[in-house]
CSV table of N, CA and C in Angstrom, one decimal:
chain,number,residue,atom,x,y,z
A,1,UNK,N,0.9,-1.2,0.0
A,1,UNK,CA,0.0,-0.1,0.0
A,1,UNK,C,0.9,1.1,-0.1
A,2,UNK,N,0.3,2.2,-0.7
A,2,UNK,CA,1.1,3.4,-0.7
A,2,UNK,C,0.7,4.3,0.4
A,3,UNK,N,1.7,5.1,0.9
A,3,UNK,CA,1.2,6.0,2.0
A,3,UNK,C,1.3,7.3,1.2
A,4,UNK,N,0.6,8.2,1.6
A,4,UNK,CA,0.7,9.6,1.1
A,4,UNK,C,1.6,10.4,1.8
A,5,UNK,N,2.2,11.2,1.0
A,5,UNK,CA,3.4,12.1,1.6
A,5,UNK,C,2.8,13.3,2.2
A,6,UNK,N,1.8,13.7,1.7
A,6,UNK,CA,1.3,15.1,2.1
A,6,UNK,C,0.6,14.8,3.5
A,7,UNK,N,0.2,16.1,4.2
A,7,UNK,CA,-0.3,16.0,5.3
A,7,UNK,C,-1.8,15.4,5.3
A,8,UNK,N,-2.2,14.8,6.3
A,8,UNK,CA,-3.6,14.2,6.2
A,8,UNK,C,-4.7,15.2,5.8
A,9,UNK,N,-5.7,14.7,5.2
A,9,UNK,CA,-6.9,15.5,4.9
A,9,UNK,C,-8.2,14.9,5.6
A,10,UNK,N,-9.3,15.8,5.7
A,10,UNK,CA,-10.5,15.3,6.2
A,10,UNK,C,-11.1,14.2,5.4
A,11,UNK,N,-11.4,13.2,6.0
A,11,UNK,CA,-12.0,12.0,5.2
A,11,UNK,C,-11.1,10.9,4.8
A,12,UNK,N,-9.7,11.3,5.2
A,12,UNK,CA,-8.6,10.2,4.7
A,12,UNK,C,-8.6,9.1,5.8
A,13,UNK,N,-8.4,7.9,5.1
A,13,UNK,CA,-8.2,6.7,6.1
A,13,UNK,C,-6.9,6.5,6.5
A,14,UNK,N,-6.7,6.4,7.8
A,14,UNK,CA,-5.4,6.2,8.4
A,14,UNK,C,-5.2,4.9,9.3
A,15,UNK,N,-4.1,4.4,9.4
A,15,UNK,CA,-3.8,3.3,10.3
A,15,UNK,C,-2.9,3.8,11.5
A,16,UNK,N,-3.4,3.5,12.7
A,16,UNK,CA,-2.6,3.9,13.8
A,16,UNK,C,-1.5,3.1,14.0
A,17,UNK,N,-0.4,3.7,14.2
A,17,UNK,CA,1.0,3.1,14.2
A,17,UNK,C,1.6,3.0,15.6
A,18,UNK,N,1.1,3.9,16.4
A,18,UNK,CA,1.6,3.9,17.9
A,18,UNK,C,0.5,4.2,18.9
A,19,UNK,N,0.7,3.6,20.1
A,19,UNK,CA,-0.2,3.8,21.1
A,19,UNK,C,-1.2,2.6,21.3
A,20,UNK,N,-2.1,2.8,22.2
A,20,UNK,CA,-3.1,1.7,22.5
A,20,UNK,C,-3.8,1.1,21.4
A,21,UNK,N,-4.2,1.9,20.4
A,21,UNK,CA,-4.9,1.6,19.3
A,21,UNK,C,-4.1,1.2,18.1
A,22,UNK,N,-2.7,0.8,18.3
A,22,UNK,CA,-1.8,0.5,17.1
A,22,UNK,C,-2.6,-0.6,16.3
A,23,UNK,N,-2.5,-0.5,15.0
A,23,UNK,CA,-3.1,-1.4,14.2
A,23,UNK,C,-4.5,-1.3,13.8
A,24,UNK,N,-5.0,-0.3,14.3
A,24,UNK,CA,-6.6,-0.1,14.0
A,24,UNK,C,-6.6,0.9,12.9
A,25,UNK,N,-7.9,1.1,12.2
A,25,UNK,CA,-8.0,2.0,11.1
A,25,UNK,C,-8.9,3.1,11.7
A,26,UNK,N,-8.8,4.2,11.2
A,26,UNK,CA,-9.7,5.3,11.6
A,26,UNK,C,-9.7,6.3,10.4
A,27,UNK,N,-10.6,7.3,10.6
A,27,UNK,CA,-10.8,8.2,9.5
A,27,UNK,C,-10.3,9.7,10.2
A,28,UNK,N,-9.6,10.6,9.4
A,28,UNK,CA,-9.4,11.8,10.0
A,28,UNK,C,-10.8,12.7,9.8
A,29,UNK,N,-11.1,13.4,11.0
A,29,UNK,CA,-12.4,14.1,10.8
A,29,UNK,C,-12.0,15.5,11.2
A,30,UNK,N,-10.9,15.9,11.6
A,30,UNK,CA,-10.5,17.2,11.7
A,30,UNK,C,-9.0,17.5,11.8
A,31,UNK,N,-8.6,18.5,11.1
A,31,UNK,CA,-7.0,18.8,11.2
A,31,UNK,C,-7.0,19.9,12.3
A,32,UNK,N,-6.2,19.7,13.3
A,32,UNK,CA,-5.9,20.7,14.4
A,32,UNK,C,-4.9,21.7,14.1
A,33,UNK,N,-3.7,21.1,13.7
A,33,UNK,CA,-2.7,22.0,13.3
A,33,UNK,C,-1.8,21.1,12.5
A,34,UNK,N,-0.6,21.6,12.3
A,34,UNK,CA,0.4,20.8,11.5
A,34,UNK,C,0.8,19.6,11.9
A,35,UNK,N,0.6,19.3,13.3
A,35,UNK,CA,1.1,18.1,14.0
A,35,UNK,C,0.0,17.2,14.5
A,36,UNK,N,-1.3,17.7,14.7
A,36,UNK,CA,-2.2,16.9,15.2
A,36,UNK,C,-3.6,16.8,14.5
A,37,UNK,N,-4.3,15.9,14.7
A,37,UNK,CA,-5.5,15.6,13.8
A,37,UNK,C,-6.5,14.9,14.8
A,38,UNK,N,-7.9,14.9,14.5
A,38,UNK,CA,-8.7,14.2,15.3
A,38,UNK,C,-9.2,13.1,14.4
A,39,UNK,N,-9.2,11.9,15.0
A,39,UNK,CA,-9.7,10.7,14.2
A,39,UNK,C,-10.8,10.0,15.0
A,40,UNK,N,-11.6,9.4,14.2
A,40,UNK,CA,-12.7,8.5,14.8
A,40,UNK,C,-12.9,7.3,13.9
A,41,UNK,N,-13.6,6.3,14.4
A,41,UNK,CA,-13.9,5.2,13.6
A,41,UNK,C,-15.3,4.8,13.6
A,42,UNK,N,-16.0,5.5,14.5
A,42,UNK,CA,-17.6,5.3,14.6
A,42,UNK,C,-18.0,4.2,15.5
A,43,UNK,N,-16.9,3.5,16.0
A,43,UNK,CA,-17.3,2.3,16.9
A,43,UNK,C,-16.6,2.7,18.3
A,44,UNK,N,-15.3,2.4,18.5
A,44,UNK,CA,-14.6,2.6,19.8
A,44,UNK,C,-14.4,4.2,19.9
A,45,UNK,N,-14.1,4.9,18.9
A,45,UNK,CA,-14.0,6.3,18.8
A,45,UNK,C,-15.0,7.1,18.2
A,46,UNK,N,-16.0,7.4,18.9
A,46,UNK,CA,-17.2,8.1,18.1
A,46,UNK,C,-16.9,9.5,17.7
A,47,UNK,N,-17.8,9.9,16.8
A,47,UNK,CA,-17.4,11.3,16.2
A,47,UNK,C,-17.6,12.2,17.3
A,48,UNK,N,-18.3,12.2,18.4
A,48,UNK,CA,-18.3,13.2,19.4
A,48,UNK,C,-17.3,13.1,20.5
A,49,UNK,N,-16.7,11.9,20.4
A,49,UNK,CA,-15.4,11.7,21.3
A,49,UNK,C,-14.3,11.3,20.5
A,50,UNK,N,-13.8,12.1,19.6
A,50,UNK,CA,-12.7,11.6,18.7
A,50,UNK,C,-11.4,11.4,19.3
A,51,UNK,N,-10.3,10.9,18.8
A,51,UNK,CA,-9.0,10.7,19.4
A,51,UNK,C,-8.1,11.8,18.8
A,52,UNK,N,-7.4,12.6,19.7
A,52,UNK,CA,-6.3,13.5,19.1
A,52,UNK,C,-5.1,12.7,18.9
A,53,UNK,N,-4.5,12.5,17.7
A,53,UNK,CA,-3.4,12.0,17.4
A,53,UNK,C,-2.4,12.8,16.6
A,54,UNK,N,-1.0,12.5,17.1
A,54,UNK,CA,0.0,13.1,16.5
A,54,UNK,C,0.2,12.4,15.1
A,55,UNK,N,0.3,13.2,13.8
A,55,UNK,CA,0.3,12.6,12.7
A,55,UNK,C,1.5,11.7,12.4
A,56,UNK,N,2.5,11.8,13.2
A,56,UNK,CA,3.7,11.0,13.1
A,56,UNK,C,3.2,9.6,13.7
A,57,UNK,N,2.3,9.4,14.4
A,57,UNK,CA,1.8,8.1,14.9
A,57,UNK,C,0.7,7.5,14.0
A,58,UNK,N,0.6,8.1,12.8
A,58,UNK,CA,-0.4,7.5,11.7
A,58,UNK,C,0.2,7.2,10.4
A,59,UNK,N,-0.3,6.2,9.9
A,59,UNK,CA,0.0,5.9,8.6
A,59,UNK,C,-1.1,6.3,7.7
A,60,UNK,N,-0.9,7.2,6.8
A,60,UNK,CA,-1.9,7.7,5.9
A,60,UNK,C,-2.0,6.9,4.7
A,61,UNK,N,-3.2,6.5,4.3
A,61,UNK,CA,-3.4,5.8,3.1
A,61,UNK,C,-3.9,6.8,2.0
A,62,UNK,N,-3.5,6.5,0.7
A,62,UNK,CA,-4.1,7.2,-0.4
A,62,UNK,C,-5.4,7.1,-0.7
A,63,UNK,N,-6.2,7.2,0.4
A,63,UNK,CA,-7.7,6.8,0.1
A,63,UNK,C,-8.6,7.8,1.0
A,64,UNK,N,-9.4,8.6,0.4
A,64,UNK,CA,-10.3,9.5,1.0
A,64,UNK,C,-11.7,9.1,0.8
A,65,UNK,N,-12.3,9.1,1.9
A,65,UNK,CA,-13.9,8.7,1.8
A,65,UNK,C,-14.6,10.0,1.4
A,66,UNK,N,-15.1,10.1,0.1
A,66,UNK,CA,-15.7,11.2,-0.3
A,66,UNK,C,-17.0,11.6,0.5
A,67,UNK,N,-17.7,10.5,1.0
A,67,UNK,CA,-19.0,10.7,1.7
A,67,UNK,C,-18.5,11.3,2.9
A,68,UNK,N,-17.6,10.9,3.7
A,68,UNK,CA,-17.2,11.5,5.0
A,68,UNK,C,-16.8,12.9,4.9
A,69,UNK,N,-15.8,13.1,3.8
A,69,UNK,CA,-15.3,14.4,3.4
A,69,UNK,C,-16.5,15.4,3.1
A,70,UNK,N,-17.3,15.2,2.3
A,70,UNK,CA,-18.4,16.0,1.8
A,70,UNK,C,-19.3,16.4,3.1
A,71,UNK,N,-19.6,15.3,3.9
A,71,UNK,CA,-20.5,15.5,5.2
A,71,UNK,C,-19.8,16.5,6.0
A,72,UNK,N,-18.4,16.3,6.3
A,72,UNK,CA,-17.7,17.3,7.2
A,72,UNK,C,-17.6,18.7,6.7
A,73,UNK,N,-17.4,18.7,5.3
A,73,UNK,CA,-17.3,20.2,4.8
A,73,UNK,C,-18.6,20.7,4.8
A,74,UNK,N,-19.7,20.0,4.5
A,74,UNK,CA,-21.1,20.7,4.4
A,74,UNK,C,-21.5,21.0,5.7
A,75,UNK,N,-21.6,20.0,6.7
A,75,UNK,CA,-22.3,20.1,7.9
A,75,UNK,C,-21.5,20.3,9.2
A,76,UNK,N,-20.0,19.9,9.0
A,76,UNK,CA,-19.2,20.1,10.1
A,76,UNK,C,-19.4,18.8,11.0
A,77,UNK,N,-20.1,17.6,10.5
A,77,UNK,CA,-20.1,16.6,11.4
A,77,UNK,C,-20.4,15.4,10.3
A,78,UNK,N,-20.4,14.2,11.1
A,78,UNK,CA,-20.5,13.0,10.2
A,78,UNK,C,-21.2,11.8,11.2
A,79,UNK,N,-22.0,11.1,10.7
A,79,UNK,CA,-22.7,10.0,11.7
A,79,UNK,C,-21.6,8.9,11.9
A,80,UNK,N,-21.8,8.3,13.0
A,80,UNK,CA,-20.9,7.2,13.4
A,80,UNK,C,-21.0,6.1,12.4
A,81,UNK,N,-22.5,5.8,11.9
A,81,UNK,CA,-22.7,4.9,10.9
A,81,UNK,C,-22.0,5.1,9.6
A,82,UNK,N,-21.9,6.2,9.2
A,82,UNK,CA,-21.0,6.7,8.0
A,82,UNK,C,-19.6,6.5,8.2
A,83,UNK,N,-19.0,6.5,9.3
A,83,UNK,CA,-17.7,6.3,9.5
A,83,UNK,C,-17.4,4.9,9.4
A,84,UNK,N,-18.4,4.1,10.1
A,84,UNK,CA,-18.2,2.5,10.1
A,84,UNK,C,-18.3,2.2,8.5
A,85,UNK,N,-19.3,2.7,7.9
A,85,UNK,CA,-19.6,2.3,6.5
A,85,UNK,C,-18.3,2.6,5.7
A,86,UNK,N,-17.7,3.8,5.8
A,86,UNK,CA,-16.6,4.1,5.0
A,86,UNK,C,-15.4,3.3,5.2
A,87,UNK,N,-15.3,2.8,6.5
A,87,UNK,CA,-14.1,2.0,6.9
A,87,UNK,C,-14.4,0.7,6.3
A,88,UNK,N,-15.5,0.1,6.3
A,88,UNK,CA,-15.9,-1.2,5.7
A,88,UNK,C,-15.6,-1.2,4.2
A,89,UNK,N,-16.0,-0.1,3.5
A,89,UNK,CA,-15.8,0.1,2.1
A,89,UNK,C,-14.2,0.0,1.9
A,90,UNK,N,-13.6,0.8,2.6
A,90,UNK,CA,-12.0,0.8,2.4
A,90,UNK,C,-11.5,-0.6,2.6
A,91,UNK,N,-11.9,-1.3,3.6
A,91,UNK,CA,-11.5,-2.7,3.9
A,91,UNK,C,-11.8,-3.7,2.7
A,92,UNK,N,-13.0,-3.4,2.2
A,92,UNK,CA,-13.4,-4.3,1.1
A,92,UNK,C,-12.5,-4.0,-0.3
A,93,UNK,N,-12.4,-2.7,-0.5
A,93,UNK,CA,-11.6,-2.3,-1.6
A,93,UNK,C,-10.0,-2.8,-1.3
A,94,UNK,N,-9.6,-2.7,-0.2
A,94,UNK,CA,-8.2,-3.1,0.0
A,94,UNK,C,-8.1,-4.7,-0.2
A,95,UNK,N,-9.0,-5.3,0.4
A,95,UNK,CA,-9.1,-6.8,0.4
A,95,UNK,C,-9.2,-7.2,-1.2
A,96,UNK,N,-10.0,-6.7,-1.9
A,96,UNK,CA,-10.2,-7.0,-3.2
A,96,UNK,C,-9.0,-6.8,-4.1
A,97,UNK,N,-8.3,-5.6,-3.8
A,97,UNK,CA,-7.0,-5.3,-4.6
A,97,UNK,C,-6.0,-6.2,-4.3
A,98,UNK,N,-5.9,-6.7,-2.9
A,98,UNK,CA,-4.8,-7.6,-2.6
A,98,UNK,C,-5.2,-8.9,-3.1
A,99,UNK,N,-6.4,-9.3,-3.3
A,99,UNK,CA,-6.9,-10.7,-3.7
A,99,UNK,C,-6.6,-10.9,-5.2
A,100,UNK,N,-6.5,-9.7,-6.0
A,100,UNK,CA,-6.2,-9.6,-7.3
A,100,UNK,C,-4.7,-9.6,-7.6
A,101,UNK,N,-4.2,-9.3,-6.4
A,101,UNK,CA,-2.5,-9.3,-6.5
A,101,UNK,C,-2.1,-7.8,-6.9
A,102,UNK,N,-3.1,-6.9,-6.9
A,102,UNK,CA,-2.7,-5.7,-7.3
A,102,UNK,C,-2.0,-4.9,-5.9
A,103,UNK,N,-1.2,-4.0,-6.1
A,103,UNK,CA,-0.8,-3.1,-5.1
A,103,UNK,C,-1.8,-2.0,-4.8
A,104,UNK,N,-2.4,-1.9,-3.7
A,104,UNK,CA,-3.4,-1.1,-3.4
A,104,UNK,C,-2.9,0.4,-3.3
A,105,UNK,N,-3.4,1.4,-4.1
A,105,UNK,CA,-2.9,2.6,-4.0
A,105,UNK,C,-4.1,3.6,-3.9
A,106,UNK,N,-5.3,3.2,-3.7
A,106,UNK,CA,-6.4,4.2,-3.5
A,106,UNK,C,-6.8,4.6,-4.9
């Protein structure tokens, strides 16, 4: 999988590489500054109680959920159901790409 080099964007899927939640996936829901973002997954980390993470502790994928992104840009919020759905879709797309033997790059 390709990691994106630029700073994270709202709606981007990330993998947590450090801390208690290492190995889990989440979605960036807000950029705080050039070092920190808020992430949520709709399950353990709900939209109303997101996790503040240092972007150095995240692996960013070249995959942005347009549904989450547009919801955040239009209303400033997103449902936990939509976060779970977007992560599920990401996992399906990744698994499909891996099964075909392609390198997944979003």
